[in-house]
C-alpha cells in the first residue's frame, strides 16, 4: 500500500477515521507509519511509508476479523487505480460490485495522450507516476 | 471498433486484475504499464490469441 492518497480514500469509502501518522502500538511492537483503525480490531493496521508494507496483529482472528482487512485492501485497490488514472488525466466509470463480490470499473484510454493514439497506435517510454508516499 | 478501455477488477481479498480492451496488437502492454507499475508486482500475466495476431486484444495482468 504505497499510495497514502488511496489509503485515505479507502478510509472514506468504508466510513473509517482517516489514517493517523506516527508511532503506534501493535501488540508488543511499536510501529511507525500510518495507522488505520478497522472495525472491532484491537490494534490498528499500520502502513509503512515508502515500502507500503502493512503491519498488523489480529491473533489469527481473535483480535480482529480478516474479512475486515480484506475489505480495506479491496477499497485500497480501487482507490489506488483511480488515483493513477486521475494522475494521468483519465476519466473512469462508476465502480460496480459483481455477484462474486469483486469491484470493477473501467478507465477510458481514448483520452490517454501519453500512449494511446486513436486507431490503435501507441508510443513507448512510460514515465507514469509511481504513487509513492 | 469500441473505445479503448482498461478494466480494473479488485476481488474480495484485494487482488487487482488489469485488463485492456480494444487496443490493437501488443500496444495494450504499453497502455496498461503505468497502472501495473503504480499498483505493484505482476504475479501473473495472460494474453489472448489476438495478442499474437496483432488484432484488437485483451490483456490480463494480476497484481499483488
Coordinates of C-alpha atoms in Angstrom, one line a residue:
Chain A
X1 CA 0.0 0.0 0.0
X2 CA 2.3 2.7 -1.3
X3 CA -0.1 5.4 -2.0
X4 CA -1.3 7.3 1.1
X5 CA -4.0 9.1 -1.0
X6 CA -5.5 5.7 -1.8
X7 CA -5.3 4.8 1.9
X8 CA -7.2 7.9 2.8
X9 CA -9.8 7.3 0.1
X10 CA -10.3 3.7 1.2
X11 CA -11.0 5.0 4.7
X12 CA -13.6 7.4 3.4
X13 CA -15.2 4.6 1.3
X14 CA -15.6 2.5 4.5
X15 CA -16.5 5.3 6.8
X16 CA -13.3 4.8 8.8
X17 CA -11.4 7.5 10.6
X18 CA -8.6 9.0 8.5
X19 CA -5.1 7.4 8.7
X20 CA -3.0 8.8 11.6
X21 CA 0.7 9.2 11.1
X22 CA 3.0 8.5 14.0
X23 CA 4.1 5.6 16.2
X24 CA 1.5 3.0 17.0
X25 CA 1.3 0.1 19.3
X26 CA 0.7 -3.2 17.6
X27 CA 0.6 -5.8 20.5
X28 CA 4.1 -5.7 21.9
X29 CA 5.6 -3.7 19.0
X30 CA 5.8 0.0 18.3
X31 CA 5.4 0.6 14.6
X32 CA 5.8 3.9 12.8
X33 CA 3.6 4.7 9.9
X34 CA 0.0 5.5 9.0
X35 CA -2.4 3.7 11.3
X36 CA -5.9 2.7 10.2
X37 CA -8.5 1.5 12.8
X38 CA -10.5 -1.3 11.4
X39 CA -13.9 -2.1 12.9
X40 CA -13.6 -4.3 16.1
X41 CA -9.9 -4.7 15.7
X42 CA -7.9 -4.4 18.9
X43 CA -4.8 -2.9 17.3
X44 CA -4.7 -0.7 14.2
X45 CA -3.1 -1.8 11.0
X46 CA 0.0 0.3 10.3
X47 CA 1.1 1.1 6.7
X48 CA 4.8 1.8 6.5
X49 CA 5.7 4.8 4.2
X50 CA 7.9 4.0 1.3
X51 CA 7.7 0.2 1.4
X52 CA 3.9 0.1 1.6
X53 CA 4.2 -2.8 4.0
X54 CA 1.2 -3.3 6.2
X55 CA 1.9 -4.4 9.8
X56 CA -0.9 -5.9 11.9
X57 CA -1.6 -8.5 14.6
X58 CA -5.1 -9.9 14.8
X59 CA -4.0 -13.0 16.6
X60 CA -5.4 -15.3 14.0
X61 CA -8.8 -13.6 14.0
X62 CA -9.2 -13.3 17.8
X63 CA -8.3 -9.6 17.8
X64 CA -9.9 -8.7 14.5
X65 CA -11.7 -10.4 11.6
X66 CA -9.6 -11.0 8.5
X67 CA -12.5 -10.1 6.2
X68 CA -12.4 -6.5 7.6
X69 CA -8.8 -6.3 6.4
X70 CA -9.7 -7.8 3.0
X71 CA -12.5 -5.3 2.7
X72 CA -10.0 -2.5 3.3
X73 CA -7.5 -4.0 0.8
X74 CA -10.2 -4.2 -1.8
X75 CA -11.1 -0.5 -1.4
X76 CA -7.4 0.4 -1.4
X77 CA -7.0 -1.4 -4.7
X78 CA -9.9 0.6 -6.3
X79 CA -8.7 3.9 -4.8
X80 CA -5.1 3.3 -5.9
X81 CA -6.2 2.6 -9.5
X82 CA -8.5 5.7 -9.5
X83 CA -5.6 7.9 -8.3
X84 CA -3.3 6.6 -11.0
X85 CA -5.9 7.2 -13.7
X86 CA -6.5 10.8 -12.3
X87 CA -2.8 11.5 -12.3
X88 CA -2.8 10.7 -16.0
X89 CA -5.8 12.9 -16.6
X90 CA -8.0 9.9 -17.5
X91 CA -11.7 9.5 -16.7
X92 CA -13.3 6.4 -15.4
X93 CA -16.7 4.8 -14.8
X94 CA -18.6 4.3 -11.6
X95 CA -17.5 1.3 -9.6
X96 CA -19.9 -1.6 -9.7
X97 CA -20.0 -4.7 -7.5
X98 CA -20.3 -8.0 -9.2
X99 CA -22.0 -11.2 -7.9
X100 CA -18.8 -12.7 -6.6
X101 CA -18.1 -9.5 -4.6
X102 CA -15.4 -8.1 -7.0
X103 CA -15.4 -4.4 -7.6
X104 CA -15.0 -3.3 -11.2
X105 CA -14.6 0.0 -13.1
X106 CA -13.2 1.0 -16.5
X107 CA -10.7 3.6 -17.4
X108 CA -11.2 5.4 -20.7
X109 CA -7.8 5.1 -22.6
X110 CA -9.0 7.1 -25.6
X111 CA -8.0 10.2 -23.6
X112 CA -4.5 8.9 -22.8
X113 CA -2.3 11.3 -24.8
X114 CA 0.8 9.8 -23.3
X115 CA 0.4 6.5 -25.0
X116 CA -2.7 5.9 -27.0
X117 CA -3.4 7.2 -30.4
X118 CA -6.9 6.6 -31.5
X119 CA -6.9 3.8 -34.0
X120 CA -4.6 1.6 -32.0
X121 CA -1.1 3.1 -32.2
X122 CA 0.9 3.7 -29.1
X123 CA 4.1 5.3 -28.2
X124 CA 6.5 3.7 -25.8
X125 CA 8.6 5.0 -22.9
X126 CA 6.3 5.2 -19.9
X127 CA 7.2 7.6 -17.2
X128 CA 3.9 7.5 -15.3
X129 CA 3.6 8.2 -11.6
X130 CA 4.6 5.6 -9.1
X131 CA 2.2 6.7 -6.5
X132 CA 4.7 6.6 -3.7
X133 CA 4.1 8.1 -0.2
Chain B
X1 CA -14.4 -0.5 -33.1
X2 CA -15.2 0.1 -29.4
X3 CA -13.3 2.7 -27.4
X4 CA -10.1 1.5 -25.8
X5 CA -10.6 0.9 -22.1
X6 CA -8.7 -0.7 -19.2
X7 CA -10.9 -2.7 -16.8
X8 CA -9.8 -2.7 -13.2
X9 CA -11.2 -5.6 -11.2
X10 CA -10.4 -6.0 -7.5
X11 CA -11.6 -9.2 -5.8
X12 CA -12.8 -9.5 -2.2
X13 CA -9.3 -10.1 -0.9
X14 CA -7.8 -7.0 -2.6
X15 CA -6.2 -8.8 -5.6
X16 CA -6.2 -6.5 -8.6
X17 CA -6.6 -7.6 -12.1
X18 CA -6.0 -5.2 -15.0
X19 CA -7.4 -6.0 -18.5
X20 CA -7.0 -3.7 -21.5
X21 CA -9.6 -4.0 -24.2
X22 CA -9.9 -2.8 -27.8
X23 CA -6.3 -1.8 -28.3
X24 CA -4.6 -3.3 -31.3
X25 CA -1.8 -5.8 -31.0
X26 CA 1.0 -5.5 -28.5
X27 CA 0.1 -1.9 -27.8
X28 CA -2.1 -2.9 -24.9
X29 CA 1.0 -3.8 -22.9
X30 CA 2.3 -0.3 -23.0
X31 CA -1.1 1.2 -22.4
X32 CA -1.5 -0.6 -19.1
X33 CA 2.1 -0.3 -18.0
X34 CA 1.6 2.9 -15.8
X35 CA -1.2 1.1 -13.9
X36 CA 0.9 -2.0 -13.4
X37 CA 3.9 0.0 -12.2
X38 CA 1.7 2.0 -9.9
X39 CA -0.2 -0.8 -8.3
X40 CA 2.5 -3.3 -7.6
X41 CA 4.2 -6.5 -8.6
X42 CA 2.9 -8.5 -11.5
X43 CA 2.3 -12.1 -10.3
X44 CA 0.6 -13.5 -13.4
X45 CA 0.1 -12.4 -17.0
X46 CA -2.2 -13.8 -19.6
X47 CA -2.6 -12.8 -23.2
X48 CA -5.3 -13.8 -25.6
X49 CA -4.6 -15.3 -29.1
X50 CA -5.4 -11.8 -30.5
X51 CA -2.2 -10.5 -28.9
X52 CA -0.2 -12.6 -31.3
X53 CA -2.4 -11.9 -34.3
X54 CA -1.8 -8.1 -33.9
X55 CA -5.6 -7.6 -33.7
X56 CA -7.6 -5.9 -31.0
X57 CA -6.9 -7.8 -27.9
X58 CA -7.4 -8.3 -24.2
X59 CA -4.5 -8.5 -21.9
X60 CA -4.8 -9.6 -18.3
X61 CA -2.3 -8.9 -15.6
X62 CA -2.7 -9.7 -11.9
X63 CA -1.1 -7.7 -9.2
X64 CA -0.3 -8.4 -5.6

